[in-house]
Structures are given as structure tokens and as C-alpha cells.
Amino acid sequence: MTAAATLRTPDALARAGLVAPERLPALERVAARYAVAVTPAVAELIDPADPADPVARQFLPQEAELDAQPSERPDPIGDDAHSPVTGIVHRYPDRVLLKITHTCAVYCRFCFRREMVGPGGLKTLTPAELDAALAYVAGRPEIWEVILTGGDPLVLSPRRLREAMERLAAIDHVKVVRLHTRVPAVDPEAVSDELVAALKCPGKAVYVALHANHPREMTPKVREACARIVDAGLPMLSQTVLLRGVNDDPEVLGALMRAFVETRIKPYYLHQGDLAPGTGHLRTSVAEGQAVMRALRGRYSGLCQPTYVLDIPDGHGKVPIGPAYLDEGVAQVRDPNGAAHAYPPEGFILKE
Ligand SMILES: *Cc1c(COP(=O)(O)O)cnc(C)c1O
Ligand code: SF4
């Protein structure tokens, strides 16, 4: 199945054969609330005959999105509480997020910023807003790293990206620039040589973190797009959201991590699903996530191990959430199969 352009409405999804026409009234209500976009490359990966298709679950709107739970919240990780100027989130002393655009190439059904991204939300920073955001960074020598996120920074034109990189290159105390993106996975052909060249930031280390959640997303074209980035001297990391019915299975997650490592992408984070509104049907429990991580540790290369993290609601920060292998207080360590092994008690105690 091929589609010529990005599908942006339930009607367009129905015409492409991806959703049943009788669901349109309900899906129109979902789309009125949360942005929809499915690129041709993603549409091609979806098997419409499979009701449990793991790619469809990530990108096609579902009626269940209208069921928000009381524990869910519009700003689940508390961006607003730490935003000193438009476009900047400064929660940790040494790094800031620079949300240069609120547009994405696709709209993920579980997005933690789903109330902020998309055509209904804020768009790209205006020149004056970008000036103010960069002035904020330039005025604070403790900012060592700038993380371009959004939205998705790779939807910007190479010209705009190059401009942003040149301006960051001029700030001495910024040593590292990181971009978080889904573009190489959902629109690999957009990763042109010109775009890759625009990501270079003279004098700084630039890292590109790819968001992908299922091994089927790592097609040959996607791997080639990532190779263009890595070959240009930009190391890549991964980020994955743990999703019910998509990757909450050690075999699937292990295959995804292997695909990353084979592509020279170092697995970085596995995120516990945030409490974004209407995403409960895609969330696992933390206990389920820990069980998957334990199985991953037992069966896959150390290179294939991401850190499982939770963003504490309301802006209290990201923390690793295990599983833990030390049984504290009883001086023993558990192996990946759950068996306990003694470790000398004095080894646990702080030395004087
Ligand atoms: C996730 C996040 C970062 C980056 O955290 P790392 O652990 O360095 O990847 C920075 N700022 C904010 C506000 C974040 O949510
Ligand atoms: S690409 Fe990222 S910011 Fe955009 S919809 Fe998906 S999760 Fe949200």
C-alpha cells in the first residue's frame, strides 16, 4: 500500500484503507482533539488486516483516546513549570530544551506533549522568540548542552536548522547540541545530504536521538538514513516509549534494540508511558516494564540495554526505575533470572 502524501484526517485514512469508514464519526471527534499525521513511509508499514498491528497502534487514532483517566494531565512532565521564556524548558542546571517548533512529521497517539504539538498548538518560534530563547542560553554559562526538541526539529528546512546551529556555535559555554527526532524513522527520504550537513555545529559535539518503538520501523531505508547521519560524524542514540501491545514484550524490544545497535545507534532511554490524556490503553504498569527489562538484561548484549526511566509527573525530573538487582539490607544481588547471590555485607557499607 502506498500513499502519495501525509494523511492528516480520518477521512484520508479511510480513503487509504487504513481505518473502516463506519468509525469515521468517532475518529473525527478524536482528530478534533489531537493532531493526526501519518507519512507515506509509515502508511506502507501498516497491515490494515491486522487489528493488533504495532505500527497502526502508534499512529492511527483510536476511540479510546477520548477516555481520559483522572490521573492523566495535559502537561504530564511539567514543562510549563520550568519554562522561563517561550521555547525553553530549563529543569536541570546544565541543559535546556529548546522547543524550536511544535510541528512533527507524524503525530504519535501516546505523545506526552499531545496538548501542545500539532496544527492547533503553537507553531515554530517567531524570530523574536528564537532571539529571546538564544539570549537566555547565551546569558547562562552553566548551560553546557542544548537539546533541540519540539515538536520535531528535523521538520525545519536545512536553511533554518543551519541558522540555528550557527547561532548555537557562537555560544562558547555550550559544548553539546542534541536533537531528538522521529524523522529518520518516519520519513527517511527527508534525511538528505543537505539536511545532514545542516545539523553540524562547528566546534560542538552534536548527538542525534532517534525515537522509534518497534523493530518493523527500522526498514532498510531508515537504516540508510541513519547511516548518513552517523557517517557525517554525528553519533546517534535511541529513545523508545514502552507501549502496551507494541513493544511490551522482551522479544520485540530486544529485536528493536538490536536493530538500533546494528545501525550504530546506542540505546539510551526506554520511557515509561507518561500520563498524557487519553493514552491509558497504550500504557503498561511499571511492574510490567521492569519484567521486560529484566528479560532484556538476561538475553541481550550489554550494548542493547536502554535505561528504563520515568518522568516524575509535574516536573520533578527523570529517574531510572529499575529493576533493581541489589536486595538492600540482606547483602545479596539478583541475577537476571531472579536467583539471589550473596555479596559481602561490608561491600555495601560506606567506608570511613
Ligand atoms: C528529558 C529532559 C532532558 C534531558 O534529560 P537527559 O537525562 O539528559 O536525557 C532535559 N530537560 C528536560 C526538561 C527533560 O524533560
Ligand atoms: S514525534 Fe515526539 S513530539 Fe511529535 S507527536 Fe510523536 S512523541 Fe510527540
Short mmCIF file of C-alpha atoms and ligand atoms in Angstrom, two decimals:
data_model
loop_
_atom_site.label_atom_id
_atom_site.label_comp_id
_atom_site.label_asym_id
_atom_site.label_seq_id
_atom_site.Cartn_x
_atom_site.Cartn_y
_atom_site.Cartn_z
CA MET A 1 0.00 0.00 0.00
CA THR A 2 1.44 3.38 -0.94
CA ALA A 3 0.17 6.88 -0.35
CA ALA A 4 1.45 9.98 -2.06
CA ALA A 5 1.18 12.48 0.76
CA THR A 6 0.96 12.57 4.52
CA LEU A 7 -2.53 11.54 5.69
CA ARG A 8 -3.91 14.19 8.04
CA THR A 9 -7.60 13.40 8.55
CA PRO A 10 -9.65 10.32 9.44
CA ASP A 11 -11.26 10.66 6.02
CA ALA A 12 -7.87 10.46 4.31
CA LEU A 13 -7.01 7.42 6.45
CA ALA A 14 -10.28 5.76 5.40
CA ARG A 15 -9.65 6.51 1.72
CA ALA A 16 -6.21 4.90 2.09
CA GLY A 17 -7.92 1.80 3.50
CA LEU A 18 -6.31 2.20 6.94
CA VAL A 19 -9.50 2.71 9.01
CA ALA A 20 -13.01 1.39 8.47
CA PRO A 21 -15.46 4.05 7.17
CA GLU A 22 -18.01 3.27 9.92
CA ARG A 23 -15.52 4.53 12.52
CA LEU A 24 -15.28 7.96 10.94
CA PRO A 25 -17.75 9.85 13.20
CA ALA A 26 -15.90 8.76 16.36
CA LEU A 27 -12.46 9.30 14.84
CA GLU A 28 -13.44 12.80 13.70
CA ARG A 29 -14.01 13.58 17.40
CA VAL A 30 -10.55 12.25 18.26
CA ALA A 31 -8.95 14.23 15.44
CA ALA A 32 -10.71 17.41 16.55
CA ARG A 33 -8.92 16.99 19.89
CA TYR A 34 -5.48 15.63 18.91
CA ALA A 35 -3.50 16.10 15.70
CA VAL A 36 -3.25 13.27 13.16
CA ALA A 37 -0.45 12.75 10.62
CA VAL A 38 0.70 9.51 9.00
CA THR A 39 3.55 9.78 6.49
CA PRO A 40 3.64 7.60 3.35
CA ALA A 41 6.56 5.60 4.79
CA VAL A 42 4.54 4.80 7.93
CA ALA A 43 1.33 4.06 5.99
CA GLU A 44 3.28 1.49 3.96
CA LEU A 45 4.30 -0.36 7.12
CA ILE A 46 0.73 -0.81 8.37
CA ASP A 47 -1.17 -4.02 7.66
CA PRO A 48 -4.84 -2.90 7.72
CA ALA A 49 -5.98 -6.53 8.02
CA ASP A 50 -4.22 -6.89 11.39
CA PRO A 51 -6.29 -5.34 14.19
CA ALA A 52 -3.26 -5.52 16.54
CA ASP A 53 -0.75 -4.01 14.10
CA PRO A 54 2.00 -2.43 16.26
CA VAL A 55 2.65 0.41 13.82
CA ALA A 56 -1.06 1.21 13.47
CA ARG A 57 -1.37 1.34 17.27
CA GLN A 58 1.24 4.10 17.41
CA PHE A 59 -0.13 6.33 14.66
CA LEU A 60 -3.80 5.66 13.81
CA PRO A 61 -6.31 7.47 16.03
CA GLN A 62 -8.46 5.28 18.27
CA GLU A 63 -11.79 5.87 20.00
CA ALA A 64 -10.13 5.10 23.36
CA GLU A 65 -8.26 8.43 23.19
CA LEU A 66 -11.48 10.15 24.23
CA ASP A 67 -11.38 8.32 27.60
CA ALA A 68 -9.10 10.41 29.78
CA GLN A 69 -8.33 8.97 33.23
CA PRO A 70 -8.36 11.06 36.43
CA SER A 71 -4.60 10.54 36.92
CA GLU A 72 -3.80 11.89 33.46
CA ARG A 73 -2.87 15.56 32.90
CA PRO A 74 -2.36 17.95 29.97
CA ASP A 75 1.27 18.76 30.85
CA PRO A 76 2.34 15.37 32.27
CA ILE A 77 6.04 16.10 32.74
CA GLY A 78 5.63 19.68 33.90
CA ASP A 79 7.30 21.56 31.05
CA ASP A 80 5.36 24.73 31.84
CA ALA A 81 6.61 24.91 35.42
CA HIS A 82 10.21 25.18 34.16
CA SER A 83 9.78 27.44 31.14
CA PRO A 84 11.44 30.82 31.82
CA VAL A 85 10.96 32.07 28.23
CA THR A 86 8.89 30.77 25.32
CA GLY A 87 10.52 27.72 23.75
CA ILE A 88 12.94 26.99 26.62
CA VAL A 89 12.49 24.36 29.34
CA HIS A 90 15.21 24.63 32.00
CA ARG A 91 14.73 21.94 34.59
CA TYR A 92 18.31 20.72 35.11
CA PRO A 93 21.12 23.22 35.70
CA ASP A 94 23.45 22.09 32.91
CA ARG A 95 20.99 21.67 30.00
CA VAL A 96 17.91 23.17 28.42
CA LEU A 97 15.31 22.02 25.95
CA LEU A 98 14.91 24.37 23.01
CA LYS A 99 11.47 23.71 21.53
CA ILE A 100 12.10 25.36 18.21
CA THR A 101 8.91 24.06 16.55
CA HIS A 102 5.73 22.38 17.73
CA THR A 103 5.19 20.63 14.40
CA CYS A 104 6.00 16.95 13.84
CA ALA A 105 6.21 14.74 10.75
CA VAL A 106 3.76 12.31 12.40
CA TYR A 107 1.58 12.58 15.48
CA CYS A 108 2.04 9.70 17.91
CA ARG A 109 -1.12 8.66 19.72
CA PHE A 110 0.72 8.46 23.06
CA CYS A 111 2.60 11.77 22.77
CA PHE A 112 3.39 13.33 26.16
CA ARG A 113 3.16 16.79 24.57
CA ARG A 114 -0.05 15.99 22.67
CA GLU A 115 -1.79 19.04 24.08
CA MET A 116 1.00 21.29 22.75
CA VAL A 117 2.07 19.83 19.39
CA GLY A 118 0.23 19.93 16.09
CA PRO A 119 -1.51 22.47 13.90
CA GLY A 120 -3.82 23.60 16.72
CA GLY A 121 -0.95 24.32 19.11
CA LEU A 122 1.98 26.70 18.99
CA LYS A 123 3.93 26.68 15.74
CA THR A 124 7.55 27.41 15.08
CA LEU A 125 9.18 30.06 17.29
CA THR A 126 8.98 33.54 15.78
CA PRO A 127 12.32 35.24 15.06
CA ALA A 128 11.85 37.39 18.17
CA GLU A 129 11.05 34.34 20.32
CA LEU A 130 14.09 32.49 18.97
CA ASP A 131 16.25 35.55 19.73
CA ALA A 132 14.96 35.62 23.29
CA ALA A 133 15.47 31.87 23.76
CA LEU A 134 19.06 32.05 22.47
CA ALA A 135 19.74 35.11 24.60
CA TYR A 136 18.58 33.10 27.62
CA VAL A 137 21.12 30.37 26.76
CA ALA A 138 23.90 32.86 25.99
CA GLY A 139 23.39 34.59 29.32
CA ARG A 140 23.78 31.46 31.45
CA PRO A 141 27.28 29.94 31.47
CA GLU A 142 26.05 26.88 33.37
CA ILE A 143 24.20 25.69 30.23
CA TRP A 144 26.52 23.05 28.80
CA GLU A 145 24.03 21.30 26.50
CA VAL A 146 21.14 22.46 24.32
CA ILE A 147 18.57 19.85 23.33
CA LEU A 148 16.51 20.67 20.26
CA THR A 149 13.11 19.07 20.55
CA GLY A 150 9.54 20.09 20.00
CA GLY A 151 7.79 19.02 18.04
CA ASP A 152 10.46 17.64 15.80
CA PRO A 153 13.40 19.87 14.85
CA LEU A 154 14.08 17.84 11.68
CA VAL A 155 10.86 19.11 10.06
CA LEU A 156 12.59 22.51 9.75
CA SER A 157 14.25 23.37 6.46
CA PRO A 158 18.01 22.82 6.20
CA ARG A 159 18.38 26.60 5.99
CA ARG A 160 16.63 27.19 9.31
CA LEU A 161 18.48 24.36 11.01
CA ARG A 162 21.82 25.65 9.73
CA GLU A 163 20.99 29.11 11.06
CA ALA A 164 20.08 27.75 14.49
CA MET A 165 23.27 25.68 14.59
CA GLU A 166 25.40 28.65 13.60
CA ARG A 167 23.91 30.70 16.40
CA LEU A 168 24.49 27.91 18.94
CA ALA A 169 28.06 27.50 17.66
CA ALA A 170 28.68 31.12 18.66
CA ILE A 171 27.89 30.45 22.33
CA ASP A 172 31.19 29.40 23.92
CA HIS A 173 29.88 27.67 27.01
CA VAL A 174 27.55 25.38 25.02
CA LYS A 175 29.62 22.29 24.23
CA VAL A 176 26.96 19.78 23.19
CA VAL A 177 23.89 20.06 20.98
CA ARG A 178 21.42 17.19 20.95
CA LEU A 179 18.46 16.75 18.62
CA HIS A 180 15.51 14.48 19.40
CA THR A 181 13.70 13.36 16.26
CA ARG A 182 11.40 10.80 14.71
CA VAL A 183 12.05 11.94 11.12
CA PRO A 184 14.71 9.35 10.12
CA ALA A 185 12.23 6.59 11.07
CA VAL A 186 9.00 8.04 9.66
CA ASP A 187 10.27 9.98 6.63
CA PRO A 188 13.75 8.62 5.85
CA GLU A 189 13.92 10.30 2.45
CA ALA A 190 13.77 13.69 4.16
CA VAL A 191 17.20 12.97 5.63
CA SER A 192 19.03 14.39 2.63
CA ASP A 193 22.72 15.14 2.49
CA GLU A 194 21.78 18.81 2.72
CA LEU A 195 19.77 18.24 5.89
CA VAL A 196 22.56 16.20 7.48
CA ALA A 197 25.10 18.91 6.63
CA ALA A 198 22.82 21.46 8.29
CA LEU A 199 22.98 19.53 11.58
CA LYS A 200 26.69 20.12 12.01
CA CYS A 201 27.54 22.69 14.63
CA PRO A 202 31.14 23.86 14.29
CA GLY A 203 33.15 23.26 17.45
CA LYS A 204 30.36 21.38 19.26
CA ALA A 205 29.55 17.70 19.67
CA VAL A 206 26.18 17.02 18.02
CA TYR A 207 24.17 13.95 19.03
CA VAL A 208 21.01 12.78 17.27
CA ALA A 209 18.49 10.78 19.33
CA LEU A 210 16.08 8.73 17.24
CA HIS A 211 12.61 7.95 18.59
CA ALA A 212 11.40 4.55 17.36
CA ASN A 213 9.31 1.91 19.11
CA HIS A 214 9.02 -1.25 17.01
CA PRO A 215 11.62 -3.23 15.03
CA ARG A 216 9.42 -3.04 11.95
CA GLU A 217 10.11 0.73 11.85
CA MET A 218 13.81 0.03 11.22
CA THR A 219 13.49 -0.66 7.48
CA PRO A 220 16.47 -0.68 5.11
CA LYS A 221 15.66 2.91 4.07
CA VAL A 222 15.53 4.01 7.70
CA ARG A 223 18.87 2.34 8.40
CA GLU A 224 20.35 4.09 5.36
CA ALA A 225 19.07 7.46 6.59
CA CYS A 226 20.67 6.84 9.99
CA ALA A 227 23.92 5.76 8.31
CA ARG A 228 24.04 9.12 6.53
CA ILE A 229 23.86 10.85 9.91
CA VAL A 230 26.44 8.63 11.65
CA ASP A 231 28.80 8.71 8.64
CA ALA A 232 28.72 12.51 8.84
CA GLY A 233 30.24 12.23 12.31
CA LEU A 234 27.09 12.66 14.40
CA PRO A 235 26.71 9.85 16.95
CA MET A 236 23.18 8.52 17.41
CA LEU A 237 21.21 7.47 20.47
CA SER A 238 17.75 5.95 20.73
CA GLN A 239 14.66 6.68 22.72
CA THR A 240 11.69 4.36 22.90
CA VAL A 241 8.38 4.63 24.69
CA LEU A 242 7.21 1.42 26.34
CA LEU A 243 3.78 0.81 24.80
CA ARG A 244 1.14 -1.81 25.53
CA GLY A 245 0.59 -4.05 22.51
CA VAL A 246 3.53 -2.51 20.65
CA ASN A 247 6.80 -3.37 22.40
CA ASP A 248 5.90 -4.64 25.91
CA ASP A 249 7.47 -7.98 25.05
CA PRO A 250 11.17 -8.81 25.51
CA GLU A 251 11.45 -10.42 22.06
CA VAL A 252 10.06 -7.33 20.33
CA LEU A 253 12.01 -4.87 22.45
CA GLY A 254 15.18 -6.94 22.09
CA ALA A 255 14.78 -7.01 18.29
CA LEU A 256 14.33 -3.23 18.31
CA MET A 257 17.45 -2.69 20.44
CA ARG A 258 19.44 -5.00 18.15
CA ALA A 259 18.23 -3.07 15.12
CA PHE A 260 19.45 0.15 16.78
CA VAL A 261 22.85 -1.30 17.64
CA GLU A 262 23.26 -2.79 14.14
CA THR A 263 22.56 0.73 12.81
CA ARG A 264 25.22 2.24 15.14
CA ILE A 265 22.58 3.80 17.38
CA LYS A 266 23.34 3.33 21.09
CA PRO A 267 20.15 2.53 23.04
CA TYR A 268 19.65 5.37 25.51
CA TYR A 269 16.21 5.56 27.12
CA LEU A 270 13.15 3.38 27.43
CA HIS A 271 10.43 5.69 28.73
CA GLN A 272 7.60 4.60 30.96
CA GLY A 273 4.46 5.95 29.23
CA ASP A 274 3.66 9.41 30.57
CA LEU A 275 0.24 10.27 31.99
CA ALA A 276 -0.87 12.12 28.87
CA PRO A 277 -4.65 12.41 28.41
CA GLY A 278 -6.37 9.53 26.62
CA THR A 279 -3.30 7.28 26.45
CA GLY A 280 -4.20 4.70 29.12
CA HIS A 281 -4.89 1.98 26.53
CA LEU A 282 -1.24 2.26 25.40
CA ARG A 283 0.38 2.36 28.86
CA THR A 284 1.88 -0.57 30.80
CA SER A 285 2.42 -0.70 34.54
CA VAL A 286 5.90 -0.04 35.94
CA ALA A 287 6.00 -3.65 37.20
CA GLU A 288 5.39 -4.91 33.65
CA GLY A 289 8.14 -2.63 32.37
CA GLN A 290 10.58 -3.94 34.96
CA ALA A 291 9.79 -7.54 33.98
CA VAL A 292 10.53 -6.72 30.34
CA MET A 293 13.80 -5.01 31.31
CA ARG A 294 14.88 -8.00 33.44
CA ALA A 295 14.30 -10.34 30.48
CA LEU A 296 16.24 -7.98 28.21
CA ARG A 297 19.20 -7.97 30.61
CA GLY A 298 19.22 -11.77 30.74
CA ARG A 299 19.11 -12.35 27.00
CA TYR A 300 20.69 -9.49 25.05
CA SER A 301 24.09 -7.85 24.65
CA GLY A 302 25.00 -5.09 27.06
CA LEU A 303 25.02 -2.75 24.07
CA CYS A 304 21.29 -3.45 23.69
CA GLN A 305 20.32 -2.24 27.18
CA PRO A 306 18.49 1.09 27.42
CA THR A 307 17.88 2.78 30.77
CA TYR A 308 14.22 2.46 31.81
CA VAL A 309 13.13 5.91 33.02
CA LEU A 310 10.10 7.63 34.46
CA ASP A 311 9.50 11.33 34.15
CA ILE A 312 8.02 12.14 37.55
CA PRO A 313 4.73 14.00 36.98
CA ASP A 314 4.64 17.76 37.41
CA GLY A 315 8.25 18.44 36.50
CA HIS A 316 10.19 16.62 39.22
CA GLY A 317 12.58 15.07 36.69
CA LYS A 318 13.55 11.80 35.05
CA VAL A 319 14.74 8.88 37.13
CA PRO A 320 15.78 5.30 36.33
CA ILE A 321 13.13 2.91 37.64
CA GLY A 322 14.95 -0.36 37.59
CA PRO A 323 14.50 -3.14 38.00
CA ALA A 324 16.87 -3.26 40.99
CA TYR A 325 19.26 -6.18 41.28
CA LEU A 326 20.51 -5.45 44.79
CA ASP A 327 18.45 -6.70 47.74
CA GLU A 328 19.32 -3.98 50.17
CA GLY A 329 19.79 -4.84 53.80
CA VAL A 330 20.36 -8.55 53.12
CA ALA A 331 23.66 -8.33 51.24
CA GLN A 332 22.60 -10.15 48.12
CA VAL A 333 22.37 -9.46 44.41
CA ARG A 334 19.84 -10.98 41.98
CA ASP A 335 20.88 -12.27 38.59
CA PRO A 336 18.66 -11.67 35.53
CA ASN A 337 16.84 -14.96 36.22
CA GLY A 338 15.88 -13.79 39.69
CA ALA A 339 18.25 -16.05 41.65
CA ALA A 340 19.87 -14.45 44.73
CA HIS A 341 23.63 -14.49 45.29
CA ALA A 342 25.45 -13.40 48.44
CA TYR A 343 27.72 -10.36 48.30
CA PRO A 344 30.00 -9.49 51.26
CA PRO A 345 27.98 -7.26 53.63
CA GLU A 346 30.96 -4.93 54.14
CA GLY A 347 30.85 -4.30 50.37
CA PHE A 348 27.55 -2.42 50.80
CA ILE A 349 28.69 -0.10 53.56
CA LEU A 350 30.16 3.37 53.14
CA LYS A 351 33.83 3.35 54.05
CA GLU A 352 35.00 5.86 56.65
C1 LIG B 1 14.32 14.71 29.40
C2 LIG B 1 14.69 16.08 29.64
C3 LIG B 1 16.02 16.50 29.47
C4 LIG B 1 17.12 15.56 29.03
O1 LIG B 1 17.43 14.67 30.03
P1 LIG B 1 18.66 13.65 29.85
O2 LIG B 1 18.52 12.77 31.04
O3 LIG B 1 19.90 14.47 29.83
O4 LIG B 1 18.43 12.94 28.55
C5 LIG B 1 16.34 17.80 29.73
N1 LIG B 1 15.40 18.69 30.14
C6 LIG B 1 14.12 18.31 30.31
C7 LIG B 1 13.14 19.32 30.78
C8 LIG B 1 13.72 16.99 30.05
O5 LIG B 1 12.44 16.64 30.21
S1 SF4 B 2 7.23 12.87 17.30
FE1 SF4 B 2 7.52 13.23 19.52
S2 SF4 B 2 6.64 15.26 19.94
FE2 SF4 B 2 5.87 14.56 17.90
S3 SF4 B 2 3.93 13.54 18.32
FE3 SF4 B 2 5.49 11.93 18.36
S4 SF4 B 2 6.10 11.80 20.53
FE4 SF4 B 2 5.01 13.77 20.26
#
